[in-house]
Amino acid sequence: MEGSSILQASTNIYFAIFALFCFKLLIKISLALLTHFYIVKGNRKEAARIAEEIYGIVPGSWADRSPLHDAAFQGRLLSLKTLIAQGFNVNLVTTDRVSALHEACLGGHVACAKLLLENGAHVNAVTIDGITPLFNACCSGSVACVNMLLEFGAKPQVGNHLASPIHEAVKRGHRECMEVLLAHGVDIDQEDLQYGTLLYVACMYQRTDCVKKLLELGANVNAGKRLDTPLHAAARKSSAEIVILLADYGANLKCRNAEFKCALDLAIPNSKVEQALLLREGKGLFCLFPFTFSSLSFPLCRFKVEQYLFILPETFFLIDLIFSVSSLLILSLYHATQK
């Protein structure tokens, strides 16, 4: 009898807890709908009060996107002017710290972005993901937005803890945005912890125009992502045109990465990339000797020896010397037999 009473009391407690949980859930849903209603109707003060008092959100931020965000993202300049005139704060942010300026730049709407900046929008506002308005402008490829943000004091080069605008521009192939940022003092050999140098990113994403421009402006042809060079990236992506460009600008063909592989090791066998690398290696090895036979045979042999014997870089010179002397002897014997 006593055990039955304890069981019944426990059951009642569980039911009470479940009922309380459902009641709180119903209140939260109702408040969320009420907040959304106030936002749609434009009553920002009441929406902000609910967000601050009920949800514990700091003043100046909303749980949802505001009409200001929507107008900025869609490029509705007249609506944006009306909302600002009604008293909307241009620096209102979402729970992810996204501002209306972020949205305007992501959509490439330069007129909306300018209006927000003229009304006090924070040009260097940062989201919880480390995104700035300048990053979004580079993402959209809007050169006009990039120039305007810089005029209003945007930082062209950010710290390693923030997403790099110029790396995003290169990644998406927006060469003009990249040039504007470089002209404003961004380090051409800046290495991002995630992506590496600008040249490395351009090679990884096969942005040939960006590769050409970076090389013309003096980018370090051998600086990539840690031990991986831009040439490694181009070989890995089977981009023969970029491999030739890098080689012409003095890329180190013998440089090995963390896996101890050179660019030739990463090239697909019998591909244009492999042929280009062999030709350029052959030029360096046999430029002193006017051979009448194939100039690829000895470099190919040498690379096969390196590949299978895992030869250290310090022995490259000795290998070159051995093959050079051997080829001289063969050439001498060939001419002797011809006489």
Coordinates of C-alpha atoms in Angstrom, one line a residue:
M1 CA 0.0 0.0 0.0
E2 CA 2.8 2.4 0.9
G3 CA 4.7 1.5 -2.3
S4 CA 1.6 2.2 -4.4
S5 CA 1.3 5.7 -2.8
I6 CA 4.9 6.5 -3.6
L7 CA 4.5 5.4 -7.2
Q8 CA 1.3 7.5 -7.6
A9 CA 3.1 10.6 -6.1
S10 CA 6.0 10.1 -8.4
T11 CA 3.7 9.8 -11.4
N12 CA 2.0 13.1 -10.4
I13 CA 5.3 14.8 -10.1
Y14 CA 6.3 13.7 -13.6
F15 CA 3.0 14.9 -15.0
A16 CA 3.4 18.2 -13.3
I17 CA 6.9 18.7 -14.8
F18 CA 5.7 17.7 -18.2
A19 CA 2.8 20.1 -18.0
L20 CA 5.1 22.9 -16.9
F21 CA 7.5 22.2 -19.8
C22 CA 4.6 22.3 -22.3
F23 CA 3.3 25.6 -20.8
K24 CA 6.7 27.3 -21.1
L25 CA 7.1 26.0 -24.7
L26 CA 3.6 27.5 -25.5
I27 CA 4.7 30.9 -24.0
K28 CA 7.9 31.0 -26.0
I29 CA 6.1 30.2 -29.2
S30 CA 3.5 32.8 -28.5
L31 CA 6.1 35.4 -27.7
A32 CA 8.1 34.5 -30.9
L33 CA 4.9 35.0 -33.0
L34 CA 4.2 38.3 -31.2
T35 CA 7.7 39.6 -31.8
H36 CA 7.5 38.7 -35.5
F37 CA 4.1 40.5 -35.7
Y38 CA 5.6 43.7 -34.2
I39 CA 8.6 43.5 -36.6
V40 CA 6.4 43.1 -39.6
K41 CA 4.2 46.0 -38.5
G42 CA 7.2 48.2 -37.9
N43 CA 6.8 48.5 -34.1
R44 CA 10.5 48.1 -33.5
K45 CA 10.4 49.4 -29.9
E46 CA 8.0 46.8 -28.7
A47 CA 9.9 44.1 -30.6
A48 CA 13.1 45.2 -29.0
R49 CA 11.5 45.3 -25.5
I50 CA 10.3 41.7 -25.9
A51 CA 13.7 40.6 -27.2
E52 CA 15.5 42.3 -24.3
E53 CA 13.2 41.5 -21.4
I54 CA 11.9 38.0 -22.4
Y55 CA 14.8 36.5 -24.3
G56 CA 17.7 38.3 -22.6
I57 CA 19.0 39.8 -25.8
V58 CA 21.1 42.9 -25.4
P59 CA 19.6 46.2 -26.6
G60 CA 20.2 47.0 -30.3
S61 CA 19.8 43.4 -31.5
W62 CA 16.8 41.4 -32.6
A63 CA 16.1 37.7 -32.7
D64 CA 15.0 38.0 -36.3
R65 CA 16.0 40.0 -39.4
S66 CA 14.5 43.5 -39.5
P67 CA 12.8 45.2 -42.4
L68 CA 16.0 47.2 -42.7
H69 CA 18.0 44.1 -43.4
D70 CA 15.5 42.9 -46.0
A71 CA 15.4 46.3 -47.8
A72 CA 19.3 46.5 -47.8
F73 CA 19.7 43.0 -49.2
Q74 CA 17.1 43.4 -51.9
G75 CA 18.5 46.9 -52.9
R76 CA 15.2 48.7 -52.2
L77 CA 16.7 52.2 -51.7
L78 CA 13.4 54.1 -51.2
S79 CA 12.2 51.6 -48.6
L80 CA 15.6 51.9 -46.8
K81 CA 15.3 55.7 -46.8
T82 CA 11.7 55.4 -45.4
L83 CA 12.7 53.0 -42.6
I84 CA 15.7 55.2 -41.6
A85 CA 13.4 58.2 -41.5
Q86 CA 11.0 56.3 -39.3
G87 CA 13.7 55.9 -36.7
F88 CA 15.2 52.5 -37.5
N89 CA 18.7 52.1 -36.1
V90 CA 21.1 51.5 -39.0
N91 CA 23.3 49.4 -36.7
L92 CA 20.6 46.9 -35.7
V93 CA 22.0 43.4 -35.9
T94 CA 20.6 39.9 -35.9
T95 CA 21.6 37.3 -33.3
D96 CA 24.5 36.4 -35.6
R97 CA 25.6 40.1 -35.5
V98 CA 24.7 40.6 -39.2
S99 CA 24.0 44.3 -39.9
A100 CA 22.1 45.9 -42.8
L101 CA 25.4 47.1 -44.2
H102 CA 26.5 43.4 -44.4
E103 CA 23.4 42.6 -46.4
A104 CA 23.8 45.6 -48.7
C105 CA 27.4 44.7 -49.5
L106 CA 26.5 41.0 -50.0
G107 CA 24.0 42.0 -52.6
G108 CA 26.4 44.5 -54.2
H109 CA 23.9 47.4 -53.7
V110 CA 26.3 50.3 -53.5
A111 CA 23.6 53.0 -53.2
C112 CA 22.0 51.3 -50.2
A113 CA 25.4 50.7 -48.6
K114 CA 26.3 54.4 -49.1
L115 CA 23.0 55.5 -47.5
L116 CA 23.7 53.3 -44.5
L117 CA 27.2 54.6 -44.1
E118 CA 26.1 58.2 -44.4
N119 CA 23.6 57.5 -41.6
G120 CA 26.3 56.1 -39.2
A121 CA 26.5 52.4 -40.1
H122 CA 29.7 50.8 -38.6
V123 CA 32.0 50.2 -41.6
N124 CA 34.1 47.6 -39.8
A125 CA 31.2 45.7 -38.1
V126 CA 32.0 42.0 -37.5
T127 CA 29.6 39.0 -37.4
I128 CA 30.1 36.1 -35.1
D129 CA 31.8 34.3 -38.0
G130 CA 34.4 37.1 -38.4
I131 CA 32.7 38.5 -41.6
T132 CA 33.1 42.3 -42.3
P133 CA 31.1 44.3 -44.9
L134 CA 34.3 44.5 -47.0
F135 CA 34.4 40.7 -47.1
N136 CA 30.8 40.6 -48.4
A137 CA 31.6 43.2 -51.0
C138 CA 34.5 41.1 -52.2
C139 CA 32.3 38.0 -52.1
S140 CA 29.8 39.8 -54.5
G141 CA 32.6 41.2 -56.6
S142 CA 31.3 44.7 -56.4
V143 CA 34.3 47.0 -57.0
A144 CA 32.1 50.0 -56.3
C145 CA 31.2 48.7 -52.9
V146 CA 34.8 47.9 -52.1
N147 CA 36.0 51.4 -53.1
M148 CA 33.2 53.1 -51.1
L149 CA 33.8 51.1 -47.9
L150 CA 37.5 51.9 -48.1
E151 CA 36.6 55.6 -48.5
F152 CA 34.6 55.4 -45.3
G153 CA 37.5 53.8 -43.4
A154 CA 37.2 50.1 -43.9
K155 CA 40.3 48.1 -42.9
P156 CA 41.7 46.5 -46.1
Q157 CA 43.7 44.0 -44.2
V158 CA 42.3 42.3 -41.2
G159 CA 43.8 40.0 -38.5
N160 CA 44.1 36.3 -38.8
H161 CA 41.1 35.8 -36.5
L162 CA 38.8 37.4 -39.1
A163 CA 37.9 36.3 -42.6
S164 CA 40.2 37.9 -45.2
P165 CA 38.4 40.0 -47.8
I166 CA 41.2 39.8 -50.4
H167 CA 41.5 36.0 -50.1
E168 CA 37.7 35.8 -50.8
A169 CA 38.1 38.0 -53.8
V170 CA 40.9 35.8 -55.3
K171 CA 39.0 32.6 -54.4
R172 CA 36.0 33.9 -56.5
G173 CA 38.2 35.3 -59.3
H174 CA 37.3 38.9 -58.7
R175 CA 40.6 40.3 -59.9
E176 CA 39.5 44.0 -59.8
C177 CA 38.5 43.8 -56.2
M178 CA 41.9 42.2 -55.5
E179 CA 43.8 44.9 -57.3
V180 CA 41.9 47.7 -55.3
L181 CA 42.8 46.1 -52.0
L182 CA 46.5 45.6 -53.1
A183 CA 46.6 49.3 -54.1
H184 CA 45.4 50.1 -50.5
G185 CA 48.4 48.4 -48.9
V186 CA 47.4 44.8 -48.5
D187 CA 50.5 42.5 -48.3
I188 CA 50.7 40.6 -51.6
D189 CA 52.2 37.7 -49.8
Q190 CA 49.8 37.7 -46.9
E191 CA 49.2 34.1 -45.7
D192 CA 45.8 33.2 -44.4
L193 CA 45.9 30.3 -41.8
Q194 CA 43.2 28.5 -43.6
Y195 CA 43.9 29.3 -47.3
G196 CA 47.6 30.2 -47.5
T197 CA 48.9 33.0 -49.7
L198 CA 46.9 34.8 -52.4
L199 CA 48.9 33.1 -55.1
Y200 CA 48.3 29.7 -53.6
V201 CA 44.5 30.4 -53.4
A202 CA 44.5 31.6 -57.1
C203 CA 46.2 28.3 -58.1
M204 CA 44.0 26.2 -55.9
Y205 CA 40.8 27.7 -57.5
Q206 CA 42.4 28.0 -61.0
R207 CA 42.0 31.7 -61.3
T208 CA 44.4 32.3 -64.1
D209 CA 43.8 36.0 -64.4
C210 CA 44.6 36.5 -60.7
V211 CA 47.7 34.3 -61.0
K212 CA 49.0 36.4 -63.8
K213 CA 48.3 39.7 -62.0
L214 CA 49.9 38.5 -58.8
L215 CA 53.0 37.4 -60.5
E216 CA 53.2 40.6 -62.4
L217 CA 53.0 42.6 -59.2
G218 CA 55.8 40.6 -57.6
A219 CA 54.2 37.9 -55.5
N220 CA 56.6 35.3 -54.1
V221 CA 56.2 32.4 -56.6
N222 CA 57.3 29.8 -54.0
A223 CA 55.2 31.0 -51.0
G224 CA 52.1 28.9 -50.5
K225 CA 50.4 27.2 -47.6
R226 CA 53.1 26.0 -45.2
L227 CA 55.4 23.6 -47.2
D228 CA 52.9 23.4 -50.1
T229 CA 53.8 25.8 -52.9
P230 CA 51.6 27.3 -55.6
L231 CA 53.2 24.9 -58.0
H232 CA 52.1 22.0 -55.9
A233 CA 48.5 23.4 -56.0
A234 CA 48.6 23.9 -59.8
A235 CA 50.0 20.4 -60.4
R236 CA 47.4 18.9 -58.1
K237 CA 44.6 20.7 -60.0
S238 CA 46.1 19.7 -63.4
S239 CA 46.2 23.3 -64.6
A240 CA 48.9 23.3 -67.3
E241 CA 48.6 27.0 -68.1
I242 CA 49.2 28.0 -64.5
V243 CA 52.1 25.5 -64.1
I244 CA 53.8 27.1 -67.2
L245 CA 53.2 30.6 -65.7
L246 CA 54.7 29.7 -62.4
A247 CA 57.7 27.9 -64.0
D248 CA 58.3 31.0 -66.2
Y249 CA 58.4 33.2 -63.1
G250 CA 61.0 31.0 -61.5
A251 CA 59.0 28.5 -59.4
N252 CA 61.2 25.9 -57.7
L253 CA 60.4 22.6 -59.5
K254 CA 62.3 20.5 -56.9
C255 CA 60.6 21.9 -53.8
R256 CA 58.9 19.2 -51.8
N257 CA 55.9 19.5 -49.5
A258 CA 55.1 18.0 -46.1
E259 CA 54.5 14.6 -47.8
F260 CA 57.9 15.0 -49.4
K261 CA 56.5 15.2 -52.9
C262 CA 57.5 17.6 -55.6
A263 CA 55.1 19.0 -58.2
L264 CA 56.0 16.3 -60.7
D265 CA 54.9 13.7 -58.2
L266 CA 51.5 15.2 -58.0
A267 CA 51.0 15.5 -61.8
I268 CA 48.8 12.9 -63.6
P269 CA 51.0 10.6 -65.6
N270 CA 51.3 11.5 -69.4
S271 CA 49.3 14.7 -68.8
K272 CA 50.1 18.2 -70.1
V273 CA 51.2 19.2 -66.6
E274 CA 53.8 16.4 -66.5
Q275 CA 55.1 17.2 -69.9
A276 CA 55.4 20.9 -69.0
L277 CA 57.3 20.1 -65.8
L278 CA 59.6 17.7 -67.6
L279 CA 60.3 20.2 -70.4
R280 CA 61.2 22.9 -67.9
E281 CA 63.3 20.6 -65.8
G282 CA 65.0 19.4 -69.0
K283 CA 65.9 23.0 -70.0
G284 CA 67.6 23.6 -66.7
L285 CA 69.5 20.3 -66.9
F286 CA 70.6 20.3 -70.6
C287 CA 70.7 23.9 -71.7
L288 CA 74.6 23.7 -72.0
F289 CA 74.5 20.7 -74.4
P290 CA 73.1 20.9 -77.9
F291 CA 71.6 17.4 -78.2
T292 CA 70.2 16.1 -81.4
F293 CA 68.2 13.4 -79.6
S294 CA 65.3 13.6 -77.2
S295 CA 65.9 16.1 -74.4
L296 CA 63.3 14.3 -72.2
S297 CA 65.0 11.0 -71.8
F298 CA 67.5 11.8 -69.1
P299 CA 65.3 14.1 -67.0
L300 CA 62.6 11.4 -67.1
C301 CA 65.1 8.8 -65.9
R302 CA 66.3 11.1 -63.2
F303 CA 62.8 11.7 -61.9
K304 CA 62.0 8.0 -61.9
V305 CA 65.2 7.4 -59.9
E306 CA 64.2 10.1 -57.4
Q307 CA 60.6 8.7 -57.2
Y308 CA 61.6 5.1 -56.5
L309 CA 64.7 5.7 -54.4
F310 CA 63.2 8.7 -52.4
I311 CA 66.3 10.7 -52.9
L312 CA 66.8 13.7 -50.7
P313 CA 66.9 17.3 -52.2
E314 CA 70.6 17.7 -51.2
T315 CA 71.6 15.1 -53.8
F316 CA 69.9 16.8 -56.7
F317 CA 73.1 18.5 -57.8
L318 CA 75.0 15.2 -57.8
I319 CA 72.3 13.5 -59.8
D320 CA 72.3 16.3 -62.4
L321 CA 76.1 16.1 -62.6
I322 CA 76.1 12.3 -63.2
F323 CA 73.5 12.5 -65.9
S324 CA 75.2 15.5 -67.5
V325 CA 78.6 13.7 -67.7
S326 CA 76.9 10.5 -68.9
S327 CA 75.1 12.4 -71.7
L328 CA 78.4 14.1 -72.7
L329 CA 80.1 10.7 -73.0
I330 CA 77.2 9.3 -75.0
L331 CA 77.3 12.4 -77.3
S332 CA 81.1 12.0 -77.8
L333 CA 80.8 8.3 -78.6
Y334 CA 77.9 9.1 -81.0
H335 CA 80.1 11.6 -82.9
A336 CA 83.1 9.2 -82.9
T337 CA 81.0 6.5 -84.5
Q338 CA 79.7 8.9 -87.1
K339 CA 83.3 9.7 -88.2

